[in-house]
Structure formats: C-alpha cells, structure tokens
Amino acid sequence: MLPSQHTATASRSPQPPENTPVDAKIPLFCKPPGLNITALNIQKLHASDALTLPSPALQNALLEAYVGLVHPMLPILDLSNFLNAVTRGDGSAGQVSLMVYQAVMLAACPFVDSRKLEAEGFEDNRAALNVYFQRAKALYDLNYESDALAIVQTTLLMTYSFEARHNTTNSWHWSGIAISYAYNIGLHIDPETFGFEPSLRKLRRRLWWACFMQDQMVGLATRQPPRIRKDDFSTKMLQDRDFDVFTDPQGQLAAWFPRLLTAGQQQELALLCIEKTKLCVIISKIFHDHYTAQYKDEESRKSSDLRALLLYPKPAGTWKPNASVLDDELMAWNNALPQMVQQSPALNQTNKAPVSFSITDVHCYALCLIYRAVTLTLHRPEAQEASAIQDRWYPLMRTRTAAKEITRMLAELQSYGRVRSLPVVCIVAAIPAAVIHICDMKDTMPNINSSAATRYWKCVGVLEDLRTVYNAAPFAIEFLNAAYIKVTGDTLLTSKYLMLEETVSDSPADYQRDLLTPVPSNLLETWYDANAGPLGSEDGDLVISALSDGNNGELFGLSPTDGNLQFPPYTG
C-alpha cells in the first residue's frame, strides 16, 4: 500500500518554508505550502477536504488507472519521478505538487472499479470525480501552487471534470487557463531554443502538445472554439524520443502496481499518442477551414460572454476547395496508422472477444473512435450545404459509415466489458452516431432501416453503462430517447428490449451495399435542419455542449419533455 499515512507538520517536512502553518498536515511526498498560504487558508482547505487524500488502497487503484488510462494519451508528468516520490512516501525520492496529485486523483476516477469507490463512501464514479474536482479547485482558487508547470498540469487534468458549457468552470475554461499559462512560460516555443536539459526539454514539449490536444478535444466535444492554431507555435511535433520509458529494476513500483506497464507497452502507447497528436492537427485545420465562432443569437452577442461562442459551419464557398484535401488527409492518417493499430480489434471486426485485451487495445479503440467522430465533423457542413443530391451522396455515405463504425466499436467494447475504460470521447462519438441511426429508421430502403434501431439502442446501451461514470451520460440518454420517440412514436421504448441483444456487425458486403445505395433526400433535412438544428435543438449540432447536472436537465437548452422537438417533414 502507498505510505500515505506518513504526514507531517511543517517542522517535519523536508525544507519547509518558515511560515508554513503548524497545523498544515501535508503528506511527506508532497511539497509543503508556499509562502503565500496562511493559517486561515489552511483552515479553508481543511474545511473543503482539499488536503484529504484517499485511503492507501484507493490511491493505489487511482494511480494504476491514471498510469494506464490517462497518462498515455495526456503525458504531462515525469511519471518515473512522480511514482518514485509517491511510493517512497517519505520525501527522500523527491516531492510532488499536492494540487497536481489531487488532479491526478480526479482524472482517474472514471476508470476505477466502482466497488472500490463505494467502499470509501462514494455513491459512484461520478460522485467521486466531482469530489476530487472540488478538492483540486479549492487548491487552485487559493493559489496554493506557484509553479507554472504544475498549474498547467493541474488545469489540463481538470478538463476531465467535463462540466456544462454554461458552467463558469467547465472544461473549456480549464483548458483556456492551461493554454494561457503555457504561452506565458514559453511552452509554444520549441524547448531546444532555450537549451533546457534533456528531461525538461521532453516534458515541456509533451506539455505543449497536451495543451494542443485537449484544446481540440474540448472543441470537438463542446463546439466551443479552440484557442490554438497550428501557426501560433514553433514547438516541434512529438517523436518517440520525447517520451520517457520508465523501468523498475528493483521492483519497488511493482509492489504497489501489479499491472505496471511494461517497457514495450509504454513504447506502443507513445506511438499512439503521437498519432493522436497528428490527428489533432487535422482537427485544427477542419475547425479553421470549415467552422467559424459566433454567438447563436442577439442576446448571447450582447452578453459578450465568450462561453456563449459556438462553432458554426462557414458558407460552402469558403471551405469547399479544401474539403477533399482534408478528407484525403484524414484517410491518409488512418491508412498510415502503426501496425499494432491496424491489427487491433478496433479495425478488425470480430464477433468474438479477443484472447487477451490489453491497455494498448483500449487506446486503439479510443483513437479510432476519435477518428470517426472527426469524420462526422468534417463532412457535416458539406452534407448540409450541398444543393444537389449527387453532391450530398459522398459526405452522407462517409457519415453513415462513420456512424456504423462508431456503433460497432462501442458494441464490441461493451461486450468485452471495457466501455468504462474509455474517456468521455466515447459519448462525443456515440451521440451523433445515434442521431444518424434515428434518421435511418425512417429510410425507405430496407437494407438501411432494418438495422438502424438495433444500432441506435446499442449506442444508448453504451451510454447507460456510463450513466454512473460521466455527468454527460444521463442527459444524453434522455435527449436521444426523446428524439427517438418523436420519430417512432414508441413512447414505451418497447423496441429497446428486443434490440439490445442483437449484433451490429457488418460484413464487407454490407459496406459495399451502402456505397451503392442512393442517399435519400430526406436524410439531410432530418439530421440537420438548417434553421432549428438537429432534432430541433437550439445549438445546431449534436455534441455534449450542455450536459450536466447543473443545466436543469436540459440538453442544448432544450428539455426532452417540453414538446418542442420538431422534425421537418419526410419526403423519402
């Protein structure tokens, strides 16, 4: 177990500042409070439980989840030094930032076995995540940490809380703070310019690209405009040498983490992170070329509230010349994925669970889900703006295929019991896929509508599995079911129980048949009504921009029960 029971007053902490409050009991592996933290501040932190750590057993579980499921795609820590300091526990192997440590706990909460959280008194993963978010936020609000690198690390991890867009401290807010500090300390300038020593050079480069990736991921999820553009920095693209592969020759870490990543796994995950970074560069281009940030109405514009800015498709003439270029870039990225991805279950349809399902496989699925979600983002304006049916055929074929692939991957992960290992991106991908399936239920082509309901309920089933994990999930389910009822009239959701056990796999012939099937003219109008947005929503896109307990049970400002879900007439 982690030696977290070793705490000390300032007099016992290594090299404490002279004015550290005597009642500030901080774990020995954490740095003591700074000079600006007063006794009154410490009282406030105690009152908010910001200085409270989990039990050693839960810390073990959270750290193991962080190492395997968070750090690989957001490599913002010097993980070897971090883990050595924590496991040694007495300060002799260095100390870590308490604020960063609490943020690590919050980022890992979705991925821990809920039974371990329940043993600590938490109702579920969502409840634990919200508690640890408040602890990290309390430390941030009191300026507990003065190290800018630690602030960047903390605020990046706080984006995992995924609050509603209208919340003053949502993910877009925290990514903005991280980016602001990153610019202030020059992370956007390649570290070789400054002559930093190798380990710091690698960390700074990873930190910058982590800021860039989260900027794009938050934009993809909330439709709020990213802040970083590719031309705004000179930091070089990540390479495998920018990642540290830690070893454990004396077995000290293995004693705490039985499933510690091997050196080979770390190298594989580093390659996946690089591929995600490259994909985010393409996402940035799509946002820049195809979308523009604007207020949705006059009231929002008058408020001058940047949180009300949303991405809307530009007029077709401004982006159409680049659409095929970006589509080619996306497909080239997909075709050039490392062999381990090409051979993973994510890209090789199977109706049987693999003999072994590794951490690498989980991240392969997540990466492929992001790719499909980006495909939907790219082709949405083209499908919406095209005036002739022949111009709509290709983008709608691409979106339909992406939706089917998203559903297949989510269904496979659900059957393997690995859905809860995915980041919130699975919700980002599941919602637009489910909308396309709803539209296909009304299609006149039997080969399309016959499996649409099955796919829809598979998407909802995955969201049901995540109901106790992410704040977004229950509201996504409510909204999608309201849309389903509007289309089908099935107020009892009776088909749900008939469809959930069916498979959603497709043979290559099924995909070829989709390519040859004309896209009905009503599909576009059903999916994206030009005036009301999809399914009558006010925001005009199905992303999770307003999903949380703090949004009065509404999705995109629309209650699923208020009767305002309007669909244009079907013509197919």
Coordinates of C-alpha atoms in Angstrom, one line a residue, residues 145-153 181-182 185:
E145 CA 0.7 26.3 -6.3
S146 CA 3.1 28.9 -7.7
D147 CA 4.9 26.6 -10.2
A148 CA 3.5 27.4 -13.6
L149 CA 4.3 24.0 -15.0
A150 CA 2.3 22.4 -12.1
I151 CA -0.6 24.8 -12.8
V152 CA -0.6 23.7 -16.5
Q153 CA -0.6 20.1 -15.4
Y181 CA 0.0 29.7 -18.6
A182 CA 1.6 27.6 -21.4
I185 CA 6.1 30.3 -19.8

